[in-house]
Amino acid sequence: MQSKGSSSMVSSMVFRTRISSLLISMFATFASFYVAGRLWQDAENRVYLIKELDRITGLGQSAISVDDTLKIIACREQHKKLSALEMDLAAARQEGFTSKTSSDTDGAVSKRRPLVVIGVLTRFGRKNNRDAIRKAWMGSGATLKKLENEKGIVSRFVIGRSANRGDSLDRSIDDEYRQTNDLMILDQVEAPGELPKKAEMFFALAADRWDAEFYAKVNDDVYVNIDALGATLTSHIDKRRVYIGCMKSGEVFSEPSHKWYEPDWWKFGDKKSYFRHASGEMYVISGALAKFISINRSLLRTYAHDDVSAGSWFLGLDVNYVDEGKFCCSSWSTGAICSGV
């Protein structure tokens, strides 16, 4: 009896063991199917995402438009420059430049977009010119702020640094800035041959710091009729890419001894004539063009003169050229915007 009972018990244990093993095997099988299914689904998702990425970025077989390609390149370029722009913005605030949002006299925050940012390109030893401009049309202190708040016109003198950093020239500019707060001091050596780069840097930094409708370059020996300028620019505010000035061409001089020598004269053909561009005393570009300069500043070519350089940047773009006689500063007439002094 004991032998028979022992055999039943053993058989029962073996049966239960086989059932347990079978259940575990079934569970493992179902788990394997589940995991395989999820992996297959993930693989399909990855393939789909890769195809979509290829379609969007153009890395695959799909073709995208030139505009889409430029947008992608611009986005990548902007991503790279984000940290640098944040540092520039922090430096600008530290130096006292106004932000895009300013406070009114009653403390309310104004978000009015500036109509134009004017950069008056100046240099060392020209303080008398700057003082004359402050008295004539630009203003200083409260008058300068009133012009910004009421008419949306921001004006700054633009100057570089001395080749001998920290010398008396740099110190005098720093002292003047502390007194007037109307200088944009560039991290660039102030030299006559660097004027085209100086204009390029002004447009780029101004576009980064102010979201204005227009940006204007002016020489420090030019009188500007602010009311006439505002009225003229308002009439062109609906144009996205506009280049306004006293349009001209001119002879390209290949003789090194000539005052207006152009080292790259051979690029302008046998007739040696410059392409159409705005005269350098004063010209205006729209916000879209200033942002184009800001994004592509490391790629833009400069020539011997800032006005020719600016004109070359827009040759391959869909730009509306406005030949405006009021910007011809060589002579003063009723309704003129500028005049040489």
mmCIF file of C-alpha atoms in Angstrom, residues 125-241:
data_model
loop_
_atom_site.group_PDB
_atom_site.id
_atom_site.type_symbol
_atom_site.label_atom_id
_atom_site.label_comp_id
_atom_site.label_asym_id
_atom_site.label_seq_id
_atom_site.Cartn_x
_atom_site.Cartn_y
_atom_site.Cartn_z
ATOM 1 C CA GLY A 125 38.973 112.909 -34.045
ATOM 2 C CA ARG A 126 35.425 113.734 -35.231
ATOM 3 C CA LYS A 127 33.792 114.707 -31.952
ATOM 4 C CA ASN A 128 32.994 118.165 -33.304
ATOM 5 C CA ASN A 129 30.994 116.537 -36.100
ATOM 6 C CA ARG A 130 29.150 114.351 -33.601
ATOM 7 C CA ASP A 131 28.323 117.317 -31.399
ATOM 8 C CA ALA A 132 27.054 119.253 -34.426
ATOM 9 C CA ILE A 133 24.785 116.341 -35.391
ATOM 10 C CA ARG A 134 23.458 116.071 -31.829
ATOM 11 C CA LYS A 135 22.510 119.736 -31.924
ATOM 12 C CA ALA A 136 21.164 119.739 -35.485
ATOM 13 C CA TRP A 137 18.925 116.656 -35.821
ATOM 14 C CA MET A 138 19.808 113.690 -33.633
ATOM 15 C CA GLY A 139 19.374 115.185 -30.198
ATOM 16 C CA SER A 140 20.809 113.878 -26.952
ATOM 17 C CA GLY A 141 19.568 112.782 -23.557
ATOM 18 C CA ALA A 142 15.805 113.248 -23.191
ATOM 19 C CA THR A 143 15.489 114.563 -26.764
ATOM 20 C CA LEU A 144 17.101 111.404 -28.142
ATOM 21 C CA LYS A 145 14.728 109.201 -26.117
ATOM 22 C CA LYS A 146 11.724 111.277 -27.188
ATOM 23 C CA LEU A 147 12.660 110.760 -30.831
ATOM 24 C CA GLU A 148 12.776 107.015 -30.215
ATOM 25 C CA ASN A 149 9.510 106.804 -28.271
ATOM 26 C CA GLU A 150 7.377 109.219 -30.274
ATOM 27 C CA LYS A 151 8.678 108.798 -33.834
ATOM 28 C CA GLY A 152 10.274 105.365 -33.651
ATOM 29 C CA ILE A 153 13.635 106.684 -34.865
ATOM 30 C CA VAL A 154 16.694 105.232 -33.118
ATOM 31 C CA SER A 155 20.025 106.945 -33.806
ATOM 32 C CA ARG A 156 23.509 105.829 -32.793
ATOM 33 C CA PHE A 157 27.036 106.876 -33.727
ATOM 34 C CA VAL A 158 29.010 103.845 -34.913
ATOM 35 C CA ILE A 159 32.731 103.638 -34.209
ATOM 36 C CA GLY A 160 35.400 100.967 -33.798
ATOM 37 C CA ARG A 161 38.302 100.525 -31.409
ATOM 38 C CA SER A 162 41.872 101.745 -31.571
ATOM 39 C CA ALA A 163 44.528 99.411 -32.943
ATOM 40 C CA ASN A 164 46.274 99.971 -29.603
ATOM 41 C CA ARG A 165 43.483 98.804 -27.313
ATOM 42 C CA GLY A 166 43.010 100.871 -24.191
ATOM 43 C CA ASP A 167 44.990 103.890 -25.384
ATOM 44 C CA SER A 168 43.890 107.528 -25.172
ATOM 45 C CA LEU A 169 41.643 107.192 -28.234
ATOM 46 C CA ASP A 170 39.711 104.317 -26.677
ATOM 47 C CA ARG A 171 39.485 106.090 -23.346
ATOM 48 C CA SER A 172 38.125 109.259 -24.939
ATOM 49 C CA ILE A 173 35.402 107.280 -26.728
ATOM 50 C CA ASP A 174 34.514 105.454 -23.517
ATOM 51 C CA ASP A 175 34.241 108.797 -21.696
ATOM 52 C CA GLU A 176 32.041 110.220 -24.450
ATOM 53 C CA TYR A 177 29.800 107.153 -24.331
ATOM 54 C CA ARG A 178 29.318 107.494 -20.573
ATOM 55 C CA GLN A 179 28.252 111.101 -21.083
ATOM 56 C CA THR A 180 25.951 110.660 -24.095
ATOM 57 C CA ASN A 181 24.914 106.989 -24.236
ATOM 58 C CA ASP A 182 24.479 107.282 -28.023
ATOM 59 C CA LEU A 183 27.476 105.323 -29.329
ATOM 60 C CA MET A 184 27.599 101.820 -30.776
ATOM 61 C CA ILE A 185 31.197 100.753 -30.170
ATOM 62 C CA LEU A 186 32.216 97.889 -32.446
ATOM 63 C CA ASP A 187 34.768 95.220 -31.617
ATOM 64 C CA GLN A 188 36.723 96.129 -34.739
ATOM 65 C CA VAL A 189 39.788 98.242 -35.434
ATOM 66 C CA GLU A 190 38.835 101.740 -36.575
ATOM 67 C CA ALA A 191 40.645 102.314 -39.885
ATOM 68 C CA PRO A 192 39.705 103.909 -43.244
ATOM 69 C CA GLY A 193 40.173 100.639 -45.117
ATOM 70 C CA GLU A 194 37.749 98.854 -42.784
ATOM 71 C CA LEU A 195 34.741 101.064 -43.599
ATOM 72 C CA PRO A 196 32.893 98.377 -45.647
ATOM 73 C CA LYS A 197 33.270 95.849 -42.817
ATOM 74 C CA LYS A 198 32.161 98.522 -40.384
ATOM 75 C CA ALA A 199 28.934 99.135 -42.326
ATOM 76 C CA GLU A 200 28.325 95.395 -42.550
ATOM 77 C CA MET A 201 28.807 94.975 -38.794
ATOM 78 C CA PHE A 202 26.475 97.883 -38.049
ATOM 79 C CA PHE A 203 23.624 96.381 -40.072
ATOM 80 C CA ALA A 204 24.177 92.937 -38.552
ATOM 81 C CA LEU A 205 24.315 94.105 -34.932
ATOM 82 C CA ALA A 206 21.500 96.611 -35.359
ATOM 83 C CA ALA A 207 19.259 93.875 -36.797
ATOM 84 C CA ASP A 208 20.110 91.680 -33.808
ATOM 85 C CA ARG A 209 19.369 94.391 -31.229
ATOM 86 C CA TRP A 210 16.394 96.227 -32.728
ATOM 87 C CA ASP A 211 13.492 94.743 -34.670
ATOM 88 C CA ALA A 212 12.991 97.789 -36.886
ATOM 89 C CA GLU A 213 11.207 98.309 -40.192
ATOM 90 C CA PHE A 214 14.297 99.948 -41.754
ATOM 91 C CA TYR A 215 18.011 100.477 -41.115
ATOM 92 C CA ALA A 216 19.921 103.496 -42.418
ATOM 93 C CA LYS A 217 23.618 104.181 -42.871
ATOM 94 C CA VAL A 218 24.678 107.849 -42.704
ATOM 95 C CA ASN A 219 28.051 109.610 -42.796
ATOM 96 C CA ASP A 220 28.981 111.933 -39.935
ATOM 97 C CA ASP A 221 29.076 114.996 -42.218
ATOM 98 C CA VAL A 222 25.440 114.702 -43.339
ATOM 99 C CA TYR A 223 22.413 116.636 -42.079
ATOM 100 C CA VAL A 224 19.221 114.545 -41.966
ATOM 101 C CA ASN A 225 15.686 115.902 -42.189
ATOM 102 C CA ILE A 226 14.030 113.540 -39.706
ATOM 103 C CA ASP A 227 10.432 114.432 -40.639
ATOM 104 C CA ALA A 228 11.060 113.962 -44.369
ATOM 105 C CA LEU A 229 12.863 110.684 -43.691
ATOM 106 C CA GLY A 230 9.982 109.364 -41.591
ATOM 107 C CA ALA A 231 7.382 110.305 -44.213
ATOM 108 C CA THR A 232 9.360 108.700 -47.057
ATOM 109 C CA LEU A 233 10.014 105.454 -45.200
ATOM 110 C CA THR A 234 6.379 105.166 -44.134
ATOM 111 C CA SER A 235 5.380 105.191 -47.800
ATOM 112 C CA HIS A 236 7.591 102.103 -48.395
ATOM 113 C CA ILE A 237 6.711 100.185 -45.223
ATOM 114 C CA ASP A 238 4.622 97.607 -47.111
ATOM 115 C CA LYS A 239 7.660 96.380 -49.112
ATOM 116 C CA ARG A 240 9.547 93.403 -47.629
ATOM 117 C CA ARG A 241 12.890 93.827 -49.390
#
